[in-house]
Amino acid sequence: MKAKVRILDVYSGRYSVFINEKEAMRAKLHPDDLVKLEAGKKTVYGSVVISGLVKEGEIGISRDVLQLHSFSEGEVVTVIPSSTPESVRYIKKKMNGGKLRKVEIETIIKDIVDRKLRDIEISSFVTSLEINGLDMDEIAALTIAMAETGDMLDIDRKPIMDVHSIGGVPGNKTNILVVPIVAAAGLTIPKTSSRAITSAAGTADVVEVFADVSFSLDEIKRIVEKIGACMVWGGALNLAPADDITIKSERALSIDPTGLMLASIMSKKYAMGSQYVLIDIPTGKGVKVESVDQARALARDFIELGKRLGQYVEVAITYGGQPIGHTVGPALEAREALQALMAGTGPGSLIEKATGLAGVLLEMGGVAPSGMGKKMAREILESGKAYQKMREIIEEQGGNPDIKPEEIPVGDKTYTFTAPTSGYITAIDNKAITGIARAAGAPEDKGAGIELYVKVGEKVKEGDPLFTIHAESEARLDQAIVFARRTEPIRIEGMVLQRIGNI
Ligand SMILES: O=P(O)(O)OC[C@H]1O[C@H](OP(=O)(O)O)[C@H](O)[C@@H]1O
Ligand SMILES: O=c1cc[nH]c(=O)[nH]1
């Protein structure tokens, strides 16, 4: 069938194609059917939405499609019903525990990028990877397919350093300090981050509080060649474009299948042309990797994958047993990171980790002698040079370099939990902290999150404040309070954990 394009002011978070009910009946199209739109050399796939927003003879296109494809109002397109793509068969193969061949992985990734696979099929793919995993051949094929379906960056300043955390630990704003420290030492570090996957704030969500994170590859090249660094969102570029699409399913399920995580991280590094990559594996209770043995096994996989991609990879296993610093959630974390950069100091968990990671990169990049990297990183932070570099990054990325931490707005609906008893803090439950911050609205509501007043090992008196929840609406605050009451994220020795009555 032929129809005229009508551009609808609608964002559905997916590729939606709106068809009038009568037209759909005639063409035997049903909600969520896959259709192909053809106009000249352009081909786009989308899912059918039956809607009164368009008349007969029209085809409505949501703004999501227009972000990557140009269609004009009134343009004539051919609408062709599309059958289930071949890649669904390969997804089922993985669901049944089979090993995928390179060509099968390439087909799945291409179909994800072309939007031939819909959310439900992509979620099934992600779930099949969570359950049945991938071996190193599959991971390497997946990484290269994810990178090569998008653009590649070629920056003239070498060597190109990079850092990436596997995430999972609440409050992990560490790389917002690492990147300016490393760039202030004269190294080149074009950092791409994803948005939150399992946490309440990915690094891209946090940086977005004070600067833009969505840039074209040409803009990134210009920024990095000028100041040696950037901190951008991988999903905004056509860089490993399957990554952000699969991350949406991961976020909804709060899972990060190991093989997909390796491919997600390393495809971004490969596409950015990174030569020396440091991977941070936070390890501890309630994060993605709970034991040092598991962390070592994962480290070997990163190093092996790096070799296959021609990259030199080192891994830092870091402490992830409780949140990093004192804040969780985009705006609160942005405040804390900026404060630390300005003061050259801050909470031990943040400063030690940031200078430790930056130090490894300074040694890998050959600007610090072996064993001296951390000291040099600390000097750069304390001297204010890292803050100056951060100001350059913020300015080049369209933000206000003069912004002060207290000027960053945080959620004004608050509730503070206090210590029910006196004693030492014995544990902080990472998963519960993330769950509360997400219930409060993070990461989408930038001001939502948690301010923590205590860390494990500290002494509190009954009635001392433990943490404050911030939200942007009363409804979200109430949800977070309920979640916090149910999960009791902070344990104090001697505290009654549960009271059980007649059962
Ligand atoms: O904690 P969750 O949400 O699972 O993991 C996602 C976060 O981990 C990585 O951090 P970085 O960009 O290396 O700092 C990702 O880019 C993302 O920001
Ligand atoms: O970028 C990232 C970080 C953690 N896990 C992923 O899958 N991607």
XYZ file of C-alpha atoms and ligand atoms in Angstrom:
529
model
C 0.000 0.000 0.000
C 1.129 3.589 -0.656
C 0.568 6.378 1.857
C 1.551 9.953 2.566
C 3.829 10.588 5.531
C 2.373 12.502 8.434
C 4.938 13.455 11.072
C 3.400 13.067 14.511
C 4.633 14.947 17.531
C 4.895 11.688 19.466
C 7.806 9.983 21.208
C 7.037 6.359 21.942
C 10.557 5.207 22.815
C 10.398 2.823 19.846
C 9.934 2.892 16.086
C 6.169 3.258 15.722
C 4.196 3.544 12.493
C 0.653 4.905 12.912
C -2.082 3.585 10.630
C -5.760 4.486 10.472
C -8.088 1.698 11.656
C -9.946 1.268 8.330
C -6.719 1.283 6.379
C -5.245 -1.314 8.739
C -8.298 -3.551 8.348
C -8.026 -3.385 4.565
C -4.285 -4.123 4.624
C -4.754 -6.861 7.285
C -2.356 -5.116 9.629
C -2.608 -5.571 13.394
C -1.138 -3.739 16.392
C 2.604 -4.358 16.773
C 2.919 -6.008 13.326
C 6.286 -5.263 11.735
C 6.104 -3.156 8.558
C 8.708 -1.885 6.156
C 8.499 1.683 4.805
C 10.218 2.288 1.484
C 10.823 5.613 -0.246
C 13.489 5.664 -2.922
C 16.626 4.240 -1.322
C 15.299 4.727 2.206
C 14.060 1.696 4.142
C 12.806 1.830 7.706
C 11.093 -0.806 9.834
C 8.531 -0.018 12.508
C 5.746 -1.509 14.617
C 2.129 -0.795 13.757
C 0.026 1.371 16.047
C -3.654 1.666 15.048
C -4.600 5.284 15.596
C -7.155 7.975 14.911
C -4.304 10.482 14.718
C -3.929 9.678 11.025
C -6.494 9.591 8.221
C -6.909 6.968 5.522
C -4.130 7.288 2.972
C -1.711 8.601 5.604
C 1.042 6.908 7.555
C 2.083 8.494 10.842
C 5.723 8.461 11.862
C 6.800 9.183 15.417
C 9.654 11.558 16.212
C 11.783 8.589 17.321
C 12.158 7.516 13.672
C 13.092 11.020 12.582
C 16.092 11.118 14.927
C 17.973 8.858 12.509
C 15.969 8.955 9.240
C 14.773 11.914 7.249
C 11.144 11.863 6.135
C 9.185 14.916 5.107
C 5.530 15.691 5.596
C 3.497 14.478 2.601
C 6.290 12.280 1.200
C 4.861 9.150 -0.452
C 6.069 5.838 0.983
C 5.259 2.209 0.249
C 4.143 0.268 3.324
C 4.972 -3.430 3.144
C 4.011 -5.975 5.823
C 7.142 -7.724 6.964
C 7.521 -11.308 8.110
C 9.335 -12.490 11.221
C 13.051 -11.919 10.653
C 15.445 -14.841 10.394
C 17.275 -13.632 13.497
C 14.348 -14.714 15.691
C 15.344 -18.306 14.886
C 18.878 -17.586 16.161
C 17.504 -16.028 19.329
C 15.512 -19.224 19.911
C 18.698 -21.208 19.340
C 20.367 -19.281 22.175
C 17.249 -19.704 24.325
C 17.742 -23.448 23.916
C 21.369 -23.187 24.993
C 22.940 -23.432 21.502
C 26.188 -21.782 20.429
C 25.673 -18.996 17.889
C 27.786 -18.782 14.748
C 29.419 -15.487 13.778
C 26.987 -14.916 10.918
C 24.010 -15.574 13.203
C 25.271 -13.008 15.715
C 25.867 -10.495 12.923
C 22.315 -11.028 11.671
C 20.816 -10.487 15.129
C 22.787 -7.258 15.642
C 21.982 -5.945 12.176
C 18.285 -6.659 12.735
C 18.403 -4.870 16.095
C 20.014 -1.811 14.502
C 17.604 -1.888 11.526
C 14.689 -2.134 14.004
C 13.518 -5.368 12.437
C 13.534 -6.863 15.910
C 10.937 -5.435 18.252
C 11.306 -4.828 22.002
C 9.819 -8.195 22.924
C 12.296 -10.075 20.722
C 15.224 -7.994 21.932
C 14.208 -8.676 25.546
C 14.113 -12.385 24.733
C 17.616 -12.144 23.274
C 18.906 -10.330 26.382
C 17.184 -12.865 28.665
C 18.605 -15.804 26.689
C 22.097 -14.336 27.228
C 21.443 -13.909 30.946
C 20.418 -17.557 31.224
C 22.711 -19.322 28.756
C 25.695 -16.978 28.427
C 28.187 -16.661 25.570
C 31.632 -18.140 25.061
C 34.634 -16.013 24.032
C 34.155 -16.674 20.279
C 30.548 -15.506 20.533
C 31.526 -12.485 22.658
C 34.222 -11.399 20.175
C 31.810 -11.787 17.247
C 29.142 -9.843 19.159
C 31.591 -7.046 20.044
C 32.774 -6.596 16.472
C 29.237 -6.801 15.079
C 28.067 -4.153 17.576
C 30.949 -1.845 16.665
C 30.857 -2.366 12.899
C 27.118 -1.716 12.542
C 27.904 1.849 13.597
C 30.495 4.540 12.961
C 34.112 4.459 14.081
C 36.042 7.434 15.422
C 39.548 8.262 14.271
C 41.253 10.744 16.571
C 44.674 12.098 15.641
C 46.003 12.444 19.221
C 47.665 9.184 20.227
C 47.888 7.207 22.479
C 44.176 6.950 23.150
C 43.385 5.967 26.716
C 40.011 4.845 28.032
C 38.383 3.758 31.257
C 35.116 1.946 31.836
C 33.388 0.545 34.875
C 31.166 -2.506 34.694
C 28.980 -0.491 37.101
C 26.541 -1.971 39.570
C 27.740 -0.089 42.646
C 25.540 2.820 43.757
C 27.031 6.305 43.647
C 29.785 5.398 41.176
C 30.626 8.885 39.905
C 34.332 7.935 39.954
C 35.083 8.314 36.248
C 33.906 11.930 36.358
C 37.106 12.534 38.347
C 39.296 10.034 36.497
C 38.773 11.515 33.017
C 39.823 15.116 33.823
C 42.777 13.903 35.919
C 44.084 11.791 33.026
C 43.468 14.513 30.432
C 45.120 17.129 32.674
C 48.256 14.966 32.529
C 48.265 15.437 28.737
C 46.776 12.084 27.734
C 43.851 11.691 25.348
C 40.720 10.090 26.801
C 37.501 10.181 24.725
C 35.157 8.702 27.314
C 31.803 7.309 26.284
C 29.374 6.094 28.915
C 26.022 4.447 28.907
C 23.089 5.618 30.916
C 22.059 3.659 34.005
C 21.653 -0.059 33.454
C 21.176 -1.592 36.907
C 21.978 1.513 38.965
C 20.152 4.764 39.726
C 22.582 6.887 37.680
C 24.900 5.961 34.835
C 27.847 8.240 34.199
C 26.080 9.718 31.146
C 23.053 10.585 33.347
C 25.322 12.343 35.845
C 27.422 14.308 33.325
C 24.204 15.422 31.623
C 23.375 17.387 34.768
C 26.082 19.954 33.901
C 26.685 19.509 30.166
C 25.254 18.029 26.990
C 26.187 14.405 26.391
C 24.693 13.886 22.912
C 27.105 14.754 20.096
C 27.854 13.656 16.563
C 31.153 11.884 15.921
C 32.505 14.977 14.145
C 31.733 17.113 17.193
C 33.404 14.595 19.487
C 36.476 14.526 17.275
C 36.678 18.304 17.411
C 36.276 18.426 21.213
C 38.779 15.642 21.903
C 41.372 16.985 19.468
C 41.063 20.401 21.139
C 41.074 19.493 24.856
C 42.080 15.807 24.968
C 38.877 14.545 26.551
C 35.114 14.261 26.434
C 32.451 12.598 28.559
C 29.576 11.681 26.290
C 26.690 9.257 26.005
C 27.466 6.332 23.692
C 23.792 5.954 22.771
C 23.576 9.408 21.220
C 26.102 8.612 18.535
C 25.755 6.107 15.804
C 28.496 4.363 17.736
C 27.783 0.709 18.540
C 24.088 1.599 18.026
C 22.799 -1.824 19.127
C 24.226 -1.117 22.579
C 21.731 1.480 23.684
C 18.849 -0.547 22.261
C 19.771 -3.685 24.230
C 20.496 -1.573 27.331
C 16.817 -0.456 27.344
C 15.763 -4.083 27.857
C 18.516 -4.655 30.416
C 17.435 -1.584 32.390
C 13.800 -2.682 32.451
C 14.827 -6.088 33.781
C 17.690 -4.693 35.916
C 20.071 -7.290 34.503
C 23.426 -7.049 32.729
C 24.304 -10.459 31.196
C 28.082 -10.922 31.394
C 28.744 -11.690 27.714
C 26.616 -8.761 26.592
C 28.306 -6.508 29.154
C 31.741 -7.397 27.769
C 30.551 -6.708 24.230
C 28.714 -3.520 25.222
C 31.772 -2.030 26.908
C 34.412 -3.215 24.468
C 32.433 -2.370 21.318
C 32.254 1.263 22.499
C 36.013 1.260 23.215
C 36.751 -0.373 19.840
C 34.583 2.127 17.951
C 36.308 5.051 19.700
C 39.711 3.713 18.627
C 40.867 3.305 22.264
C 44.275 1.647 22.507
C 44.849 1.389 26.286
C 41.759 0.475 28.257
C 41.313 0.212 32.011
C 38.289 -1.753 33.209
C 36.969 -1.228 36.723
C 35.267 -4.247 38.306
C 33.560 -3.187 41.550
C 33.371 -6.319 43.679
C 31.310 -6.959 46.782
C 27.949 -7.942 48.150
C 24.969 -6.764 46.137
C 26.876 -5.754 42.988
C 27.411 -7.504 39.643
C 30.495 -9.408 40.798
C 30.377 -10.604 44.397
C 33.713 -12.426 44.858
C 37.326 -11.691 43.941
C 37.543 -15.089 42.182
C 34.634 -14.127 39.907
C 36.247 -10.725 39.338
C 39.532 -12.381 38.308
C 37.713 -14.649 35.838
C 35.927 -11.653 34.343
C 39.226 -9.725 34.212
C 40.744 -12.546 32.146
C 37.806 -12.334 29.719
C 38.259 -8.563 29.294
C 41.984 -8.979 28.684
C 41.433 -11.830 26.204
C 38.751 -9.873 24.368
C 41.066 -6.852 24.240
C 43.774 -9.017 22.632
C 41.354 -10.168 19.954
C 40.468 -6.527 19.242
C 44.079 -5.329 19.256
C 43.685 -3.340 22.490
C 45.851 -3.408 25.598
C 43.514 -3.949 28.548
C 44.207 -3.825 32.263
C 41.652 -4.436 34.976
C 41.272 -2.948 38.445
C 39.243 -4.953 40.931
C 37.795 -2.330 43.284
C 35.783 -2.416 46.488
C 32.074 -2.366 45.736
C 30.668 -3.555 49.062
C 28.922 -0.252 49.795
C 28.047 2.918 47.830
C 30.875 5.149 46.582
C 30.880 8.524 48.339
C 27.759 9.880 49.992
C 25.329 10.434 47.127
C 23.230 8.336 44.745
C 21.207 9.749 41.827
C 22.206 12.022 38.904
C 22.051 15.542 40.402
C 23.282 14.558 43.856
C 26.205 12.670 42.312
C 26.990 15.585 39.997
C 27.163 17.858 43.059
C 29.498 15.481 44.885
C 31.796 14.940 41.880
C 32.040 18.675 41.180
C 32.666 19.419 44.842
C 35.532 16.877 44.916
C 37.073 18.306 41.737
C 36.845 21.870 43.054
C 38.195 21.065 46.525
C 40.712 18.467 45.328
C 39.456 16.231 48.091
C 36.307 14.459 49.252
C 35.035 11.154 50.631
C 37.800 8.536 50.880
C 35.878 5.933 48.876
C 35.611 8.351 45.946
C 39.057 9.967 46.084
C 40.996 6.741 46.707
C 39.205 4.954 43.896
C 39.447 7.843 41.428
C 43.140 8.515 42.044
C 43.883 4.774 42.059
C 42.229 4.263 38.651
C 43.660 7.467 37.190
C 47.083 6.423 38.475
C 46.927 3.118 36.597
C 46.029 5.008 33.410
C 48.878 7.496 33.891
C 51.280 4.554 34.150
C 49.698 2.736 31.188
C 49.991 5.925 29.122
C 53.667 6.323 30.067
C 53.382 9.722 31.802
C 53.982 8.367 35.320
C 56.772 5.985 36.316
C 55.669 2.551 37.504
C 54.266 2.752 41.053
C 53.998 6.575 40.965
C 50.696 6.961 39.077
C 48.414 7.319 42.085
C 50.640 9.962 43.699
C 50.694 11.909 40.440
C 46.909 11.581 40.058
C 46.396 12.925 43.563
C 48.704 15.875 42.896
C 46.780 16.704 39.721
C 43.506 16.570 41.638
C 44.789 18.604 44.606
C 46.449 21.228 42.381
C 43.113 22.120 40.756
C 44.348 21.068 37.288
C 41.723 18.324 37.096
C 39.024 20.883 37.958
C 40.333 23.218 35.233
C 40.149 20.350 32.740
C 36.626 19.574 33.922
C 35.666 23.194 33.280
C 37.007 22.856 29.720
C 35.015 19.657 29.205
C 31.829 21.261 30.528
C 32.339 24.345 28.346
C 33.108 22.369 25.167
C 30.048 20.218 25.845
C 27.802 23.259 26.052
C 27.468 23.573 29.834
C 28.273 26.358 32.276
C 31.894 25.958 33.422
C 31.297 28.296 36.384
C 28.545 26.144 37.851
C 28.835 25.572 41.606
C 27.701 22.347 43.313
C 25.027 24.149 45.352
C 23.522 25.599 42.130
C 22.655 22.104 40.871
C 18.975 21.554 41.708
C 18.083 18.409 43.641
C 14.643 16.971 44.440
C 12.950 19.191 47.054
C 10.573 16.505 48.358
C 12.650 14.886 51.080
C 12.408 12.386 53.895
C 15.164 11.497 56.364
C 15.532 8.102 58.015
C 17.159 8.064 61.449
C 18.975 5.384 63.459
C 16.480 3.236 65.389
C 19.230 2.293 67.855
C 22.816 3.235 68.816
C 25.787 1.198 67.569
C 28.147 0.647 64.642
C 26.954 0.462 61.022
C 27.548 -3.158 60.001
C 26.217 -3.138 56.417
C 24.706 -0.962 53.701
C 22.629 -2.913 51.214
C 23.670 -1.800 47.705
C 20.615 -3.276 45.995
C 18.234 -1.653 48.465
C 19.948 1.760 48.082
C 19.626 1.523 44.299
C 16.017 0.342 44.607
C 15.085 3.308 46.844
C 16.750 5.840 44.520
C 15.002 4.316 41.512
C 11.667 4.278 43.356
C 12.260 7.993 44.055
C 12.474 8.561 40.278
C 16.177 8.250 39.394
C 17.697 8.244 36.851
C 14.939 9.867 34.744
C 14.152 12.463 37.433
C 17.623 13.964 37.729
C 16.992 15.423 41.189
C 15.904 12.107 42.699
C 18.249 10.034 44.817
C 19.763 9.531 48.231
C 22.165 11.422 50.460
C 23.940 9.033 52.809
C 25.265 10.318 56.122
C 26.972 7.133 57.314
C 29.320 4.456 55.987
C 30.067 0.931 57.210
C 32.078 0.924 60.467
C 30.891 4.346 61.651
C 29.232 4.771 65.042
C 25.757 6.292 65.349
C 23.517 7.278 68.224
C 19.811 6.510 68.281
C 18.043 9.264 66.330
C 21.064 10.268 64.207
C 20.177 10.813 60.551
C 21.147 7.843 58.323
C 20.032 8.996 54.895
C 17.716 11.435 53.147
C 15.627 10.485 50.131
C 15.179 13.236 47.520
C 12.349 13.125 44.989
C 10.779 15.549 42.532
C 7.194 14.531 43.376
C 5.364 13.532 46.557
C 4.098 10.343 44.880
C 7.634 9.198 44.051
C 8.825 10.136 47.542
C 6.049 8.013 49.094
C 7.011 5.048 46.906
C 10.646 5.375 47.924
C 9.755 5.627 51.630
C 7.676 2.439 51.393
C 10.561 0.696 49.606
C 13.060 1.899 52.220
C 10.853 0.761 55.142
C 10.539 -2.665 53.535
C 14.238 -3.115 52.761
C 15.934 -1.349 55.731
C 19.117 -0.608 53.708
C 21.339 0.330 56.652
C 22.083 -2.223 59.330
C 23.272 -1.250 62.817
C 24.676 -3.845 65.238
C 22.158 -4.863 67.830
C 19.261 -3.673 65.670
C 16.128 -5.846 65.663
C 16.035 -7.015 62.074
C 12.557 -8.485 61.948
C 9.679 -9.029 64.328
C 7.434 -11.982 63.510
C 4.126 -12.467 65.288
C 1.633 -15.351 65.291
C 1.862 -17.383 62.118
O 25.832 0.697 37.327
P 25.084 0.334 36.076
O 23.928 1.240 35.838
O 24.686 -1.114 35.997
O 26.170 0.470 34.923
C 26.247 1.452 33.995
C 27.355 2.421 34.202
O 28.632 1.790 34.248
C 29.493 2.381 33.315
O 30.104 3.468 33.950
P 31.286 4.409 33.376
O 30.762 5.096 32.168
O 32.442 3.533 33.022
O 31.611 5.341 34.490
C 28.552 2.731 32.213
O 29.021 3.608 31.248
C 27.357 3.277 32.953
O 27.445 4.624 33.238
O 28.692 0.303 29.326
C 28.324 -0.652 29.987
C 28.631 -0.785 31.371
C 28.198 -1.882 32.039
N 27.506 -2.821 31.380
C 27.208 -2.705 30.069
O 26.539 -3.567 29.501
N 27.634 -1.609 29.403
